[in-house]
Coordinates of C-alpha atoms in Angstrom, one line a residue:
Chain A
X1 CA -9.0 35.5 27.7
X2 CA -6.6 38.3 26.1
X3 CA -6.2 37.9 22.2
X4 CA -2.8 38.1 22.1
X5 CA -2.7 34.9 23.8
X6 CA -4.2 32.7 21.3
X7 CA -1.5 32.0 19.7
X8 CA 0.1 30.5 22.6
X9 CA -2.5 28.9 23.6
X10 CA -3.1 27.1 20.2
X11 CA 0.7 26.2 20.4
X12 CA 0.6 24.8 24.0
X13 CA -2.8 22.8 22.9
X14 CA -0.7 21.3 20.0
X15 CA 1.5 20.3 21.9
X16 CA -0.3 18.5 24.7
X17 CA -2.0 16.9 22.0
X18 CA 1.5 15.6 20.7
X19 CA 2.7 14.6 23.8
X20 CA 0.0 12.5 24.7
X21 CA 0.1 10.9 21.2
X22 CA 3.4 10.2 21.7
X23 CA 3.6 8.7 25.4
X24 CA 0.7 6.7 23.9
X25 CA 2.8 5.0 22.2
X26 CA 1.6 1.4 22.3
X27 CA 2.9 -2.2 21.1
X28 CA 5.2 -0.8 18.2
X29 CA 5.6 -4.2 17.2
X30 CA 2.2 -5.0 16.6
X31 CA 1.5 -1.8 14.2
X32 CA -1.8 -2.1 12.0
X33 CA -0.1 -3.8 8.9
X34 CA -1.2 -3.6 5.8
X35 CA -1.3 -7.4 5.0
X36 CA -3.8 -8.1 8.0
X37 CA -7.0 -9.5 6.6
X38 CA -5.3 -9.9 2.5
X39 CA -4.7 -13.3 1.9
X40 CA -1.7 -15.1 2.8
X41 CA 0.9 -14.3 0.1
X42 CA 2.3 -17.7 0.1
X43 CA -0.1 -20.7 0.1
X44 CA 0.9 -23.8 2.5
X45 CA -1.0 -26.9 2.2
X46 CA -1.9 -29.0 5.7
X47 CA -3.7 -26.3 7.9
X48 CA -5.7 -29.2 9.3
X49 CA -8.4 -26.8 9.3
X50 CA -6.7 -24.4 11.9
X51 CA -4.8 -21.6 11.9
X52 CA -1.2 -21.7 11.6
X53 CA 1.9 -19.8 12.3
X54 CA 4.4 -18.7 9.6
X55 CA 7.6 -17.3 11.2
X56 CA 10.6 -15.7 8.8
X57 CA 13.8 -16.3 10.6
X58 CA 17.7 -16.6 9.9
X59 CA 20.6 -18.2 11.2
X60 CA 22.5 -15.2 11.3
X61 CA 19.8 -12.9 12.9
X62 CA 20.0 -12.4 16.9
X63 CA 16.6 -12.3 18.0
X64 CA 15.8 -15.1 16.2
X65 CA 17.7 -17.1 18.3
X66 CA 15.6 -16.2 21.4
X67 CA 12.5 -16.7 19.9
X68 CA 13.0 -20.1 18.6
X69 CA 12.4 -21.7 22.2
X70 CA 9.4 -19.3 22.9
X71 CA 7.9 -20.7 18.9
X72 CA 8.7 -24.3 19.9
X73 CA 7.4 -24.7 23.3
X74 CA 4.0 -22.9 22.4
X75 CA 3.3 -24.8 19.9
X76 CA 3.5 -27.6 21.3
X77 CA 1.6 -26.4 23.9
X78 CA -1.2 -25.4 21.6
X79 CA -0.4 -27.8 19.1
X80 CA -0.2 -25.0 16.3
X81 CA 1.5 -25.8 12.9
X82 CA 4.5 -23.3 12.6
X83 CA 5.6 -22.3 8.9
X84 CA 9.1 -21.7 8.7
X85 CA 10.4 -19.0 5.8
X86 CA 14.2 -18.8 6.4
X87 CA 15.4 -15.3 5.0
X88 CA 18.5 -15.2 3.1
X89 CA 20.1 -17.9 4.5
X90 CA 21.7 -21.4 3.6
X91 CA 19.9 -24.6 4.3
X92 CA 22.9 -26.3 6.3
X93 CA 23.1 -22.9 8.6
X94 CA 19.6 -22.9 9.1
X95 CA 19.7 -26.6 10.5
X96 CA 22.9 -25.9 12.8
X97 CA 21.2 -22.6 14.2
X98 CA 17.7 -24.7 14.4
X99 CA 19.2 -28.0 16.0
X100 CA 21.2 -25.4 18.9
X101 CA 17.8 -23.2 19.8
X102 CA 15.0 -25.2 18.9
X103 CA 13.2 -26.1 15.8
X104 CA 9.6 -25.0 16.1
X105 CA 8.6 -25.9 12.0
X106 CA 6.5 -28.3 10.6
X107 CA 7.9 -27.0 7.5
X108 CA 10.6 -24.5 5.7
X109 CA 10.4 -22.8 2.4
X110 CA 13.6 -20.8 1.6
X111 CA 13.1 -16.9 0.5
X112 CA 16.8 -16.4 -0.8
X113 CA 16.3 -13.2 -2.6
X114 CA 13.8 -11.4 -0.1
X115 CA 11.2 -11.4 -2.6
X116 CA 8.7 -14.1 -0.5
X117 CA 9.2 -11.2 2.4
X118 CA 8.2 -8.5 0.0
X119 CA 5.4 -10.1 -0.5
X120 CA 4.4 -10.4 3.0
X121 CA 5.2 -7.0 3.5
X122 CA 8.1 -8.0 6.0
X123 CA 11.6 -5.2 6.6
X124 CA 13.5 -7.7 8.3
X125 CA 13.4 -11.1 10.8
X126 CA 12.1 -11.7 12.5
X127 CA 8.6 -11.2 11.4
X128 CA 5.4 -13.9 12.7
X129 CA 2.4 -13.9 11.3
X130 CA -1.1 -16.0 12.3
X131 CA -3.2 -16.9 8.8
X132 CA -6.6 -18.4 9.6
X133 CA -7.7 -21.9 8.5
X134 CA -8.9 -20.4 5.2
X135 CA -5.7 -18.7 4.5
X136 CA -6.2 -15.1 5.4
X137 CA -3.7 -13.5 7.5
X138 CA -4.8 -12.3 10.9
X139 CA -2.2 -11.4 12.9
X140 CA 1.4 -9.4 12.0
X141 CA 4.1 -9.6 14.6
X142 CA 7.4 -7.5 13.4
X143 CA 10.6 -8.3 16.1
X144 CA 11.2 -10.6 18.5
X145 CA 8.1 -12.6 19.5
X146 CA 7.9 -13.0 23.3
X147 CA 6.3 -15.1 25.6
X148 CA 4.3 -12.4 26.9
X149 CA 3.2 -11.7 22.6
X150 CA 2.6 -14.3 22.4
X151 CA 0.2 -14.8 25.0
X152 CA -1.7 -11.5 23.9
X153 CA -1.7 -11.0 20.5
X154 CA -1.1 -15.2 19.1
X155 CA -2.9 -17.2 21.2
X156 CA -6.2 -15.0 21.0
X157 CA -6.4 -16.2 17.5
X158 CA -5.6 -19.7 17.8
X159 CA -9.0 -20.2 19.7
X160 CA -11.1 -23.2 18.3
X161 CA -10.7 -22.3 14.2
X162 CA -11.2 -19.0 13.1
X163 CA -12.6 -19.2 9.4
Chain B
X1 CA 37.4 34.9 -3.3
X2 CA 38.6 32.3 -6.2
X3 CA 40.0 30.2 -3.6
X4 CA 36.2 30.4 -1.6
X5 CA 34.4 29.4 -4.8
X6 CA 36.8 26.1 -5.4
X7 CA 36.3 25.2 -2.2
X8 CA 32.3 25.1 -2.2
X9 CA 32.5 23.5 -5.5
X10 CA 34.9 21.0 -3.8
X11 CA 32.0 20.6 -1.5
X12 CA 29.4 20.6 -3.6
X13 CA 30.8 17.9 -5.8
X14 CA 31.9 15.3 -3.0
X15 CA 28.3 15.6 -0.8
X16 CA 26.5 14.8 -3.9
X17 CA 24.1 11.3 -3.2
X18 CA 26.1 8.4 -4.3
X19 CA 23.6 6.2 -5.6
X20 CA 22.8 2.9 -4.6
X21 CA 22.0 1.3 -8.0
X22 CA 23.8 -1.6 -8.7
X23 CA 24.9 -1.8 -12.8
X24 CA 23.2 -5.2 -12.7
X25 CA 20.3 -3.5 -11.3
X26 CA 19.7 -1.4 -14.6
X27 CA 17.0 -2.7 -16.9
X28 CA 18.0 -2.8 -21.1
X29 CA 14.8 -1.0 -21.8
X30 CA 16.2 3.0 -21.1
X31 CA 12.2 3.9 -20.8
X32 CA 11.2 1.2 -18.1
X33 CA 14.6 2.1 -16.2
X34 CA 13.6 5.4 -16.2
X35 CA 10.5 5.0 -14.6
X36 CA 11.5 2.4 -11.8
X37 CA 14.2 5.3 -11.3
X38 CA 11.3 7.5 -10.6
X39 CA 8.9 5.3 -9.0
X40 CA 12.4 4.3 -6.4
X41 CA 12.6 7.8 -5.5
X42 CA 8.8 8.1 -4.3
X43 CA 9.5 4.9 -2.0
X44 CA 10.8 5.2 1.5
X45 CA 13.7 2.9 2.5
X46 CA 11.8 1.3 5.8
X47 CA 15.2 0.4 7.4
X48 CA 16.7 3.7 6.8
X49 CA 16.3 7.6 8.1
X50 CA 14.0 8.7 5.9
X51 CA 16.4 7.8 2.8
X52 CA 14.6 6.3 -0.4
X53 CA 15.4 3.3 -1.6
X54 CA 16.9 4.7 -5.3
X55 CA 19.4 6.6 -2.8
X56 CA 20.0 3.6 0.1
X57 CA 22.4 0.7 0.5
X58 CA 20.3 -1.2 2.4
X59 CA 19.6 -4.8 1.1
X60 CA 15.8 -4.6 1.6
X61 CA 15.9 -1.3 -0.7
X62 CA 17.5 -3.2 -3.2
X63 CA 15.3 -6.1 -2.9
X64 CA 12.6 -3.1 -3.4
X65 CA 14.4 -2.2 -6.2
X66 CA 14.6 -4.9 -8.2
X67 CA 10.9 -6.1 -7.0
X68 CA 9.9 -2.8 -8.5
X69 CA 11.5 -3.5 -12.0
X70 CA 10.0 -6.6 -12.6
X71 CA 6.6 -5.6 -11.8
X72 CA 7.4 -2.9 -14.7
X73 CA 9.1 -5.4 -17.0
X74 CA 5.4 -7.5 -16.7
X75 CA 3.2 -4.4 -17.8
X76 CA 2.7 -2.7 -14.2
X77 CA 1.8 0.9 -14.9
X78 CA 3.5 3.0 -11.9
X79 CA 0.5 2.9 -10.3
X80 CA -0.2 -0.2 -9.8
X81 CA 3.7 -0.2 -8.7
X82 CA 3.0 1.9 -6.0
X83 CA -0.5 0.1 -4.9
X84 CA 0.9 -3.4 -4.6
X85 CA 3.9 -1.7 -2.2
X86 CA 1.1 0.2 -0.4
X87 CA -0.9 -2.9 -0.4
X88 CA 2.5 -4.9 1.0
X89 CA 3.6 -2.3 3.3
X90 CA 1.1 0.4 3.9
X91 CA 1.0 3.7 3.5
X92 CA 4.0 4.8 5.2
X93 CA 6.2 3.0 2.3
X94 CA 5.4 6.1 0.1
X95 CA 6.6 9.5 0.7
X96 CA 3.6 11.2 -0.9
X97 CA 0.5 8.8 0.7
X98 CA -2.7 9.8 -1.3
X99 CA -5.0 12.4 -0.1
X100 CA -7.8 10.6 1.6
X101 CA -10.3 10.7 4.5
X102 CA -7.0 9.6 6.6
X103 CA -4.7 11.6 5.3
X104 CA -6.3 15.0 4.6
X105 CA -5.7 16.4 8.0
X106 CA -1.9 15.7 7.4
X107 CA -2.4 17.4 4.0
X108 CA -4.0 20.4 4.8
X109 CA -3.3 21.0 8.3
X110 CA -0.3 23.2 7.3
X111 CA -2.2 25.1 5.0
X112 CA -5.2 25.0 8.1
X113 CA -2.6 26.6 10.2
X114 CA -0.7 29.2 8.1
X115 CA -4.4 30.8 7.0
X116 CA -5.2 31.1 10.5
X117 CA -2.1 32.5 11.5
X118 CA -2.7 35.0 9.1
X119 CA -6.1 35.4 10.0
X120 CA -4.5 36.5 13.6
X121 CA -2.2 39.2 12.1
X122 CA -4.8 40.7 9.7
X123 CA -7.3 40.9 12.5
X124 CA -5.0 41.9 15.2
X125 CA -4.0 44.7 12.5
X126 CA -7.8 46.0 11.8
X127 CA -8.7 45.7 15.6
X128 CA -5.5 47.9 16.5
X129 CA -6.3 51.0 13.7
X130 CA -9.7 50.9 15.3
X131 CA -8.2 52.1 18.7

């Protein structure tokens, strides 16, 4: 090959190489986070010994609204304990938007000034994550949590108790 | 021309970063404010395009915010500041992730890149004088 094109040929490699990175892509919702095998930030008591659920959700956010049915008809289905952490929003809203799409929780702490998200490493709702029986986080979901999620990435880990 | 050099100061003054902080936001202690000023500007607002969260309106920035200076206000050095956010959120929550294993390609592949462009020239240049 003729020097001169080199250059051009480094360029065109770089960006083949950045096209298929790209097109790659993946689940953008299920990005490597960094709270994946920490401990969960906040400690809940009654994990009977199985992994549990913890789902951040408002009243006020969209998504969340379409995701409460999918949360409350699998876990019932595969009798997982859901955690509820409701984001910045008022207890009575909460209740109205819960009693309207579905109320998945076996329990609801309230995170009022975002700093229970912080914690978790959570930008916005909603955000699900799947902590094991021993309280170590396996599993973080940012956005909307669909049926088909939660069929691939949830219900993996919800297999017999993961310690 | 005076009229030219008004006008850019005009500019220049009104497209200045309005900053985000809110007055309650500002710590008594002038030193520890200083450095969650500092530490703010190294953090990237994650809801934002590619603002930090010292310069963004966004709540979570100012929940960042005010996370950041009480974490300082308990004896956090900046460090450990920016390890718990890096621990929370990863590496993509600081503009300047550290150099490791990971990371030193994105480091040093512009330096990689401009040496052998250089290369190129400087041999291109030799190889032509010996024609």
């Amino acid at each position: 090959m003729k020097a001169r094109f080199i250059p051009l040929a480094g360029f065109v490699f770089f960006a083949v190489a950045m096209a298929f990175l790209l097109m790659r892509g993946g689940d953008f919702k299920s990005v490597p986070s960094a709270v994946v095998g920490k401990p969960a930030p906040t400690a809940f008591a009654g994990a009977d010994g199985k992994a549990y659920l913890v789902n951040f959700f408002a009243s006020w956010c969209g998504p969340c609204a379409e995701e409460q049915p999918v949360l409350l008809e699998f876990s019932k289905k595969t009798g997982v304990a859901v955690q509820g952490i409701r984001y910045k929003d008022k207890a009575d809203s909460a209740r109205r938007f819960l009693s309207i799409y579905g109320d998945p929780f076996d329990a609801i702490v309230a995170d009022d000034d975002g700093r229970i998200a912080i914690d978790w490493g959570v930008s916005g709702v909603p955000e699900t994550f799947v902590v094991s029986a021993s309280g170590r986080v396996l599993y973080h979901h940012a956005g909307l949590l669909t049926a088909e999620d939660f069929k691939k990435h949830v219900a993996p880990h919800l297999k017999g108790s993961v310690p | 021309m005076r009229h030219l050099v008004f006008v850019f100061l005009f500019l220049i003054f009104f497209t200045m970063p309005v900053f985000a902080l809110h007055p309650d936001e500002i710590l008594p202690d002038p030193v520890l404010e200083s450095r969650a000023r500092d530490i703010s500007r190294q953090v990237r607002c994650l809801v934002c395009q590619g603002e930090d969260i010292d310069e963004s309106q966004a709540e979570l920035a100012g929940d960042l915010r005010r996370a950041i200076r009480q974490r300082l206000v308990a004896g956090d050095s900046d460090g450990d500041v920016l390890k718990w956010l890096e621990s929370r959120y990863g590496q993509r929550i600081l503009f300047r992730p550290p150099v490791d294993g990971d990371t030193a390609l994105l480091w040093f592949a512009p330096f990689a890149v401009i040496a052998g462009g250089c290369a190129y020239v400087f041999y291109g240049r030799k190889r032509k004088r010996k024609g």
